[in-house]
Short mmCIF file of C-alpha atoms and ligand atoms in Angstrom, two decimals:
data_model
loop_
_atom_site.label_atom_id
_atom_site.label_comp_id
_atom_site.label_asym_id
_atom_site.label_seq_id
_atom_site.Cartn_x
_atom_site.Cartn_y
_atom_site.Cartn_z
CA MET A 1 27.96 -8.75 -22.72
CA THR A 2 30.72 -10.92 -24.42
CA ASP A 3 29.86 -13.80 -26.13
CA ALA A 4 30.92 -15.77 -23.54
CA ALA A 5 28.58 -14.47 -20.71
CA PRO A 6 25.90 -16.86 -19.53
CA ASP A 7 22.34 -15.68 -21.55
CA ARG A 8 19.99 -14.18 -18.87
CA GLU A 9 17.26 -11.75 -21.31
CA ALA A 10 14.36 -10.28 -20.25
CA VAL A 11 11.49 -10.72 -23.60
CA VAL A 12 9.21 -8.36 -23.42
CA ASP A 13 6.20 -8.27 -26.07
CA LEU A 14 5.30 -5.06 -26.66
CA GLY A 15 2.08 -5.97 -28.59
CA ALA A 16 1.04 -7.66 -25.52
CA VAL A 17 1.17 -4.34 -23.42
CA ARG A 18 -0.88 -2.58 -26.63
CA ARG A 19 -3.55 -5.06 -26.65
CA ASN A 20 -3.46 -5.15 -22.79
CA VAL A 21 -4.28 -1.58 -23.00
CA GLU A 22 -6.75 -1.90 -25.55
CA THR A 23 -8.66 -4.50 -23.65
CA LEU A 24 -7.95 -2.15 -20.25
CA ARG A 25 -9.99 0.38 -22.15
CA ALA A 26 -12.09 -1.37 -23.51
CA THR A 27 -12.96 -3.21 -19.79
CA ILE A 28 -12.87 0.28 -18.03
CA GLY A 29 -14.38 2.82 -19.63
CA THR A 30 -12.72 5.79 -18.97
CA GLU A 31 -12.53 8.86 -20.80
CA HIS A 32 -8.18 9.50 -19.73
CA THR A 33 -6.04 6.75 -18.96
CA ILE A 34 -2.61 7.26 -17.47
CA ALA A 35 0.02 4.61 -17.88
CA VAL A 36 1.83 4.02 -15.36
CA VAL A 37 5.67 2.94 -16.54
CA LYS A 38 7.66 4.26 -13.36
CA ALA A 39 10.28 2.02 -12.13
CA ASN A 40 11.68 1.53 -15.69
CA ALA A 41 7.91 0.01 -16.23
CA TYR A 42 7.98 -2.59 -13.49
CA GLY A 43 11.38 -3.68 -14.93
CA HIS A 44 10.02 -4.05 -18.39
CA GLY A 45 12.01 -0.53 -19.75
CA ALA A 46 9.80 2.74 -19.82
CA VAL A 47 10.90 4.02 -22.96
CA PRO A 48 9.38 0.98 -25.09
CA VAL A 49 6.63 0.41 -23.09
CA ALA A 50 5.59 4.12 -22.90
CA ARG A 51 5.59 3.94 -26.89
CA ALA A 52 3.12 0.49 -26.40
CA ALA A 53 0.88 2.05 -24.09
CA LEU A 54 0.34 5.05 -25.93
CA ALA A 55 -0.17 3.03 -29.60
CA GLY A 56 -2.79 0.86 -27.39
CA GLY A 57 -4.90 4.24 -26.63
CA ALA A 58 -3.63 5.53 -22.91
CA ASP A 59 -2.92 9.03 -23.17
CA ARG A 60 -1.02 10.14 -20.50
CA LEU A 61 1.27 8.50 -18.69
CA GLY A 62 2.55 8.48 -15.09
CA VAL A 63 5.56 8.09 -13.16
CA ALA A 64 7.26 8.32 -9.60
CA ASP A 65 10.02 10.39 -9.95
CA VAL A 66 10.62 13.28 -12.14
CA SER A 67 14.01 12.19 -13.18
CA GLU A 68 11.62 8.96 -14.78
CA ALA A 69 10.03 11.64 -16.31
CA LEU A 70 12.52 13.71 -18.02
CA GLU A 71 14.20 10.31 -19.37
CA LEU A 72 10.98 9.82 -21.51
CA ARG A 73 10.95 12.97 -22.78
CA GLU A 74 14.63 12.65 -23.45
CA ALA A 75 13.43 10.06 -25.40
CA ASP A 76 10.95 12.55 -27.48
CA ILE A 77 7.90 11.16 -26.03
CA ALA A 78 5.80 14.36 -25.50
CA ALA A 79 3.33 12.58 -24.35
CA PRO A 80 0.97 14.02 -21.22
CA LEU A 81 3.32 13.23 -18.07
CA LEU A 82 2.56 13.31 -14.61
CA ALA A 83 5.77 12.48 -11.78
CA TRP A 84 3.74 12.45 -8.18
CA LEU A 85 7.27 11.68 -6.11
CA HIS A 86 9.56 14.16 -5.16
CA GLY A 87 12.32 14.64 -2.90
CA ALA A 88 12.84 16.83 -0.01
CA ARG A 89 13.03 20.70 -1.33
CA PRO A 90 12.60 19.99 -4.93
CA ASP A 91 13.57 22.41 -7.67
CA PHE A 92 10.83 22.12 -10.03
CA THR A 93 12.74 23.92 -12.75
CA ARG A 94 14.16 21.47 -15.16
CA THR A 95 10.26 19.77 -14.38
CA VAL A 96 8.43 22.62 -15.73
CA GLU A 97 10.38 23.73 -19.08
CA ALA A 98 10.23 19.87 -19.98
CA ASN A 99 6.48 20.21 -19.72
CA VAL A 100 5.64 17.54 -17.05
CA GLU A 101 3.03 18.02 -14.46
CA LEU A 102 3.31 17.69 -11.16
CA GLY A 103 1.66 15.88 -8.81
CA ILE A 104 1.45 18.19 -5.03
CA SER A 105 1.44 16.03 -1.55
CA THR A 106 2.65 19.18 0.18
CA LEU A 107 2.29 23.17 0.85
CA ASP A 108 6.14 23.42 0.14
CA GLN A 109 5.82 21.61 -3.06
CA LEU A 110 3.38 24.04 -4.51
CA ASP A 111 5.54 26.93 -3.46
CA ALA A 112 8.11 25.11 -5.39
CA ALA A 113 6.29 24.36 -8.30
CA ILE A 114 5.09 28.45 -8.33
CA ASP A 115 8.77 29.17 -8.08
CA ALA A 116 9.11 26.96 -11.44
CA ALA A 117 7.05 29.03 -12.77
CA LYS A 118 7.88 32.64 -12.33
CA SER A 119 11.47 31.63 -13.29
CA THR A 120 11.24 29.54 -16.38
CA GLY A 121 7.80 31.88 -17.72
CA ARG A 122 5.71 28.83 -18.03
CA VAL A 123 2.64 27.79 -16.23
CA ALA A 124 3.07 25.01 -13.91
CA VAL A 125 0.74 22.18 -14.72
CA VAL A 126 0.01 20.37 -11.15
CA HIS A 127 -2.53 17.34 -9.91
CA LEU A 128 -3.64 18.23 -5.72
CA LYS A 129 -2.94 15.18 -4.21
CA LEU A 130 -5.02 14.74 -1.47
CA ASP A 131 -4.76 11.87 1.49
CA THR A 132 -8.24 9.99 1.47
CA GLY A 133 -6.79 7.12 4.13
CA LEU A 134 -3.90 5.60 3.12
CA SER A 135 -1.46 7.54 5.18
CA ARG A 136 1.05 7.57 2.41
CA ASN A 137 1.41 10.70 0.45
CA GLY A 138 -1.10 13.62 -0.27
CA LEU A 139 -2.67 16.77 1.27
CA SER A 140 -4.08 15.87 4.57
CA ALA A 141 -7.40 16.97 4.74
CA ASP A 142 -6.63 19.50 7.74
CA ALA A 143 -4.28 21.09 4.61
CA TRP A 144 -6.45 20.70 1.84
CA PRO A 145 -8.79 24.02 2.13
CA THR A 146 -5.76 26.01 2.42
CA ALA A 147 -3.84 24.19 -0.93
CA THR A 148 -6.46 24.32 -2.32
CA ARG A 149 -7.49 28.46 -1.92
CA ALA A 150 -3.57 29.24 -2.64
CA ALA A 151 -3.23 26.46 -5.95
CA ARG A 152 -6.77 28.98 -7.22
CA ALA A 153 -4.48 32.34 -6.57
CA ALA A 154 -1.76 30.81 -8.25
CA GLU A 155 -4.26 29.59 -11.48
CA THR A 156 -5.18 33.27 -11.33
CA ALA A 157 -2.13 34.92 -11.60
CA GLY A 158 -1.26 32.46 -14.54
CA LEU A 159 1.44 30.36 -12.73
CA VAL A 160 0.11 27.93 -12.08
CA ARG A 161 -2.69 25.39 -14.02
CA VAL A 162 -4.53 22.72 -11.60
CA ALA A 163 -5.57 19.87 -14.45
CA GLY A 164 -5.93 17.65 -12.11
CA VAL A 165 -7.61 16.92 -8.05
CA PHE A 166 -6.17 12.34 -7.15
CA SER A 167 -5.52 10.21 -4.74
CA HIS A 168 -5.02 6.54 -4.15
CA LEU A 169 -6.54 3.82 -2.48
CA SER A 170 -5.68 1.37 0.40
CA GLY A 171 -7.22 -1.32 -1.08
CA THR A 172 -8.37 -2.94 1.86
CA SER A 173 -11.62 -3.94 1.53
CA PRO A 174 -14.39 -2.31 -1.18
CA ASP A 175 -15.50 -0.60 1.58
CA ALA A 176 -12.78 0.96 2.96
CA ASP A 177 -12.04 1.81 -0.77
CA THR A 178 -15.39 3.21 -1.41
CA ALA A 179 -14.86 5.69 1.82
CA GLN A 180 -11.90 6.59 0.26
CA ALA A 181 -13.99 7.71 -2.68
CA ASP A 182 -16.63 9.52 -0.59
CA ALA A 183 -13.30 11.58 0.79
CA LEU A 184 -12.01 12.46 -2.74
CA ASP A 185 -15.98 13.50 -3.29
CA ARG A 186 -15.49 16.12 -0.22
CA GLY A 187 -12.20 17.26 -1.24
CA LEU A 188 -13.59 17.88 -4.91
CA ALA A 189 -16.34 20.01 -3.07
CA ASP A 190 -14.00 21.54 -1.70
CA ALA A 191 -11.79 21.91 -4.88
CA ALA A 192 -14.79 23.48 -6.40
CA ARG A 193 -15.45 25.95 -3.70
CA ALA A 194 -11.88 27.21 -4.36
CA GLY A 195 -12.52 28.02 -7.21
CA LEU A 196 -10.85 25.06 -9.21
CA ASP A 197 -12.61 23.22 -12.16
CA PRO A 198 -10.05 19.66 -12.29
CA GLU A 199 -10.38 18.13 -16.00
CA PHE A 200 -8.74 14.87 -14.49
CA VAL A 201 -9.57 13.58 -11.81
CA HIS A 202 -8.00 9.90 -10.41
CA LEU A 203 -8.11 7.67 -8.05
CA ALA A 204 -8.51 3.98 -8.91
CA ALA A 205 -4.82 1.95 -9.36
CA SER A 206 -5.41 -1.32 -11.30
CA GLY A 207 -7.45 -3.46 -8.83
CA ALA A 208 -9.78 -0.80 -8.54
CA ALA A 209 -10.23 0.18 -11.90
CA LEU A 210 -11.17 -3.44 -12.76
CA THR A 211 -13.42 -4.39 -10.15
CA LEU A 212 -15.39 -1.41 -8.39
CA PRO A 213 -16.68 1.14 -10.89
CA GLY A 214 -17.28 4.04 -8.68
CA THR A 215 -13.64 4.55 -8.54
CA ARG A 216 -12.93 5.20 -11.92
CA TYR A 217 -13.61 9.14 -11.89
CA ASN A 218 -12.72 10.27 -15.68
CA THR A 219 -9.26 8.66 -15.38
CA VAL A 220 -7.27 5.57 -13.80
CA ARG A 221 -4.06 4.51 -13.83
CA LEU A 222 -3.28 1.55 -14.37
CA GLY A 223 0.41 0.25 -13.88
CA ILE A 224 0.78 -3.74 -13.43
CA SER A 225 -2.34 -4.84 -15.56
CA ILE A 226 -0.94 -3.18 -18.83
CA TYR A 227 1.97 -5.36 -18.17
CA GLY A 228 -0.41 -8.31 -18.28
CA LEU A 229 0.08 -9.45 -14.41
CA SER A 230 -2.89 -9.40 -11.05
CA PRO A 231 -2.93 -6.92 -9.18
CA PHE A 232 -4.97 -9.25 -7.28
CA SER A 233 -2.73 -12.47 -5.95
CA ASP A 234 -5.80 -14.60 -5.66
CA ARG A 235 -7.03 -13.57 -9.62
CA GLU A 236 -5.22 -14.70 -12.46
CA PRO A 237 -4.28 -12.06 -15.55
CA ALA A 238 -6.55 -14.12 -17.65
CA GLU A 239 -9.90 -13.87 -16.17
CA PHE A 240 -9.52 -9.87 -17.20
CA GLY A 241 -8.32 -10.83 -20.26
CA LEU A 242 -4.65 -9.59 -20.07
CA THR A 243 -2.31 -11.32 -21.27
CA PRO A 244 1.81 -11.29 -19.24
CA ALA A 245 4.56 -8.89 -21.63
CA MET A 246 7.29 -10.65 -19.89
CA THR A 247 9.21 -13.90 -20.27
CA LEU A 248 12.74 -13.98 -18.36
CA ARG A 249 14.77 -16.71 -20.20
CA SER A 250 17.69 -18.42 -20.05
CA ARG A 251 19.92 -21.42 -21.29
CA VAL A 252 21.40 -24.45 -19.18
CA VAL A 253 25.40 -23.94 -18.78
CA ALA A 254 25.53 -28.06 -17.38
CA THR A 255 24.40 -31.07 -16.58
CA ARG A 256 25.30 -33.51 -14.18
CA SER A 257 23.86 -36.75 -12.86
CA ILE A 258 23.72 -37.26 -9.00
CA PRO A 259 22.62 -40.87 -6.65
CA ASP A 260 19.86 -41.46 -4.95
CA GLY A 261 20.59 -38.55 -1.73
CA GLN A 262 22.68 -36.86 -2.57
CA GLY A 263 22.04 -32.86 -1.83
CA VAL A 264 22.38 -30.19 -3.47
CA SER A 265 23.40 -26.41 -4.01
CA TYR A 266 24.31 -24.53 -0.47
CA GLY A 267 23.12 -26.57 2.72
CA HIS A 268 21.58 -28.57 1.10
CA THR A 269 18.21 -27.98 1.95
CA TYR A 270 17.22 -30.54 -1.67
CA ARG A 271 18.62 -34.11 -1.64
CA ALA A 272 17.47 -36.61 -5.02
CA SER A 273 15.11 -39.18 -4.27
CA GLY A 274 16.51 -41.51 -6.13
CA ASP A 275 19.00 -40.92 -9.21
CA THR A 276 18.36 -37.91 -11.29
CA ASN A 277 19.78 -35.78 -13.32
CA LEU A 278 20.36 -31.91 -12.69
CA ALA A 279 20.86 -28.84 -14.95
CA LEU A 280 22.74 -25.62 -14.15
CA VAL A 281 20.49 -22.23 -14.89
CA PRO A 282 22.56 -19.27 -14.73
CA VAL A 283 20.29 -16.75 -12.99
CA GLY A 284 20.40 -16.43 -9.18
CA TYR A 285 19.07 -13.59 -6.64
CA ALA A 286 21.36 -11.49 -8.16
CA ASP A 287 19.22 -10.86 -11.36
CA GLY A 288 16.06 -10.86 -9.38
CA LEU A 289 14.86 -14.73 -8.59
CA PRO A 290 14.03 -13.95 -5.01
CA ARG A 291 15.83 -16.29 -2.54
CA GLN A 292 12.82 -16.67 -0.41
CA ALA A 293 11.48 -19.08 -3.31
CA SER A 294 14.22 -21.36 -2.73
CA GLY A 295 13.10 -25.10 -3.05
CA ALA A 296 9.48 -23.92 -3.81
CA ALA A 297 9.21 -22.42 -7.57
CA GLU A 298 9.92 -24.40 -10.90
CA VAL A 299 10.78 -23.58 -14.01
CA TRP A 300 9.83 -24.49 -17.67
CA ILE A 301 12.94 -26.91 -19.29
CA GLY A 302 12.11 -29.75 -22.59
CA GLY A 303 8.56 -28.96 -22.55
CA ALA A 304 7.78 -29.10 -18.88
CA ARG A 305 8.20 -27.75 -15.31
CA ARG A 306 10.81 -29.06 -12.87
CA PRO A 307 11.89 -27.79 -9.90
CA VAL A 308 14.21 -25.58 -8.86
CA ALA A 309 16.66 -27.96 -6.30
CA GLY A 310 17.94 -26.72 -3.23
CA ARG A 311 18.89 -22.48 -2.70
CA VAL A 312 18.60 -19.52 -5.11
CA ALA A 313 22.26 -18.88 -5.15
CA MET A 314 22.99 -15.13 -6.33
CA ASP A 315 24.47 -16.35 -9.87
CA GLN A 316 22.36 -19.30 -10.79
CA ILE A 317 19.78 -22.26 -9.60
CA VAL A 318 19.85 -26.04 -10.09
CA VAL A 319 16.83 -27.67 -11.70
CA ASP A 320 16.17 -31.42 -11.18
CA VAL A 321 15.41 -32.17 -14.30
CA ASP A 322 14.78 -36.22 -13.60
CA GLY A 323 13.77 -38.39 -16.56
CA THR A 324 13.50 -35.05 -18.75
CA PRO A 325 15.93 -35.02 -21.71
CA ALA A 326 18.27 -31.59 -21.00
CA SER A 327 21.08 -30.91 -22.84
CA VAL A 328 23.89 -27.46 -22.74
CA GLY A 329 22.15 -24.62 -24.94
CA ASP A 330 18.79 -25.85 -24.11
CA GLU A 331 16.68 -23.25 -23.66
CA VAL A 332 14.61 -22.37 -19.61
CA VAL A 333 12.02 -20.15 -19.60
CA LEU A 334 12.04 -19.10 -15.59
CA PHE A 335 8.63 -17.39 -16.20
CA GLY A 336 6.35 -16.51 -18.60
CA ASP A 337 2.72 -16.09 -20.34
CA PRO A 338 1.33 -19.35 -18.01
CA ALA A 339 -1.56 -20.06 -21.16
CA THR A 340 1.53 -21.44 -22.68
CA GLY A 341 2.73 -23.91 -20.27
CA VAL A 342 5.44 -22.45 -18.32
CA PRO A 343 5.57 -20.75 -14.87
CA SER A 344 3.88 -16.96 -14.12
CA ALA A 345 5.73 -14.57 -12.31
CA GLU A 346 2.71 -14.41 -9.98
CA ASP A 347 4.32 -18.60 -9.57
CA TRP A 348 7.26 -17.31 -8.33
CA ALA A 349 5.35 -14.64 -6.06
CA ARG A 350 3.49 -17.38 -4.38
CA ALA A 351 6.98 -19.52 -4.14
CA ALA A 352 8.41 -16.66 -2.44
CA GLY A 353 5.45 -15.02 -0.64
CA THR A 354 5.59 -11.89 -2.41
CA ILE A 355 2.83 -10.71 -5.16
CA GLY A 356 3.90 -10.43 -8.84
CA TYR A 357 5.10 -6.58 -8.81
CA ASP A 358 8.30 -7.64 -6.86
CA ILE A 359 9.12 -10.39 -9.31
CA VAL A 360 8.91 -7.94 -12.37
CA THR A 361 10.59 -5.02 -10.81
CA ARG A 362 13.96 -7.02 -9.02
CA LEU A 363 15.04 -7.94 -12.05
CA GLY A 364 18.85 -6.98 -11.75
CA SER A 365 20.94 -5.08 -14.61
CA ARG A 366 22.82 -8.17 -16.26
CA VAL A 367 19.35 -9.25 -17.48
CA ARG A 368 19.20 -8.42 -21.20
CA ARG A 369 15.64 -6.31 -22.31
CA THR A 370 14.76 -7.14 -25.49
CA TYR A 371 11.78 -6.27 -27.17
CA VAL A 372 9.46 -8.38 -29.77
CA GLY A 373 5.80 -7.30 -31.32
CA GLU A 374 6.44 -3.81 -31.91
C1 LIG B 1 2.53 2.47 -8.72
C2 LIG B 1 1.39 3.86 -8.97
C3 LIG B 1 -0.22 3.52 -9.64
C4 LIG B 1 -0.42 2.05 -10.15
O1 LIG B 1 -1.18 0.89 -9.90
P1 LIG B 1 -0.91 -0.35 -10.15
O2 LIG B 1 -1.67 -1.69 -9.05
O3 LIG B 1 0.60 -0.91 -10.68
O4 LIG B 1 -2.26 -0.03 -11.12
C5 LIG B 1 -1.11 3.82 -9.34
N1 LIG B 1 -1.23 4.93 -8.81
C6 LIG B 1 -0.09 5.78 -7.81
C7 LIG B 1 -0.40 6.68 -6.81
C8 LIG B 1 1.24 4.55 -7.96
O5 LIG B 1 1.75 4.93 -7.44
#
């Protein structure tokens, strides 16, 4: 980026990540904690966040893709690391060589893990995933007895180690989640009958880990909560002692005054009610601001929350600063920690009809990440 390019910055407080993990571990109390750093750590930056989460007491890391796992290994992160979403007909050779543990959701994936063990001469460490009702990824209950027996045979042959058994919840209701835990219990009994003795049993992500103790087993997989956002759209992170780690900030690049009735931005969906002042902020939907939040979101300028005037454009928004003094170069906070008065990522999510996860994860490539609190 040159000095002339606009300032678009996501400041990530790694101290907040570390403290969030400490707080979560104290609340949840499981023996093991998998910090989920998929999708570039929900937009926060996988490598620095992984280090901060480990410093906060997470003992394992989780990602979706093996490519995400290999990036962490290339950054010399040696912690136990699980990847659980694979392409069609995967080749796990590099993954097993890099000592990355594999979530196994099909018999083909189990075969691929065995092949990788044979070709590398290393034991493939796997976590068998049972579909307990989400109907997304995981072995079906029908395939489970066959899979557990095949995994045990490969274990006996010294090719595989079944380190874990896991599943994922739908979060539909406490009753539905509890029924999934019951299905996992049945799957664990099958696994024991097949001769497996998994060290890690995990079902709960942030939401259930915080609110349904019966889903915790000995390991939880925590994503959104380590970033200081709430897994629930109707509960604030502060209720759980969590602090948002990301602040999206920019600077005013132009100001103008407009008369009563003047329309603003595409389609003139906003009209000034009275003479007013506008500030131009160079962050748009290409940078991750949801266009659906047009006309509903607020940003922080000059010590106050001010409304976004009209449509969010690709590269910029216009803010009605009215009586608030705003000058070129003034700092703008799009979202951050609401305890400081600024809008939260959840506020943007509500304005756009989505969830906080979607707001932080979608930041575009023009947004520079910087780190504080290391
Ligand atoms: C993303 C993901 C998680 C983390 O979920 P949060 O709600 O962000 O805590 C856990 N497990 C699986 C399988 C996931 O895909």
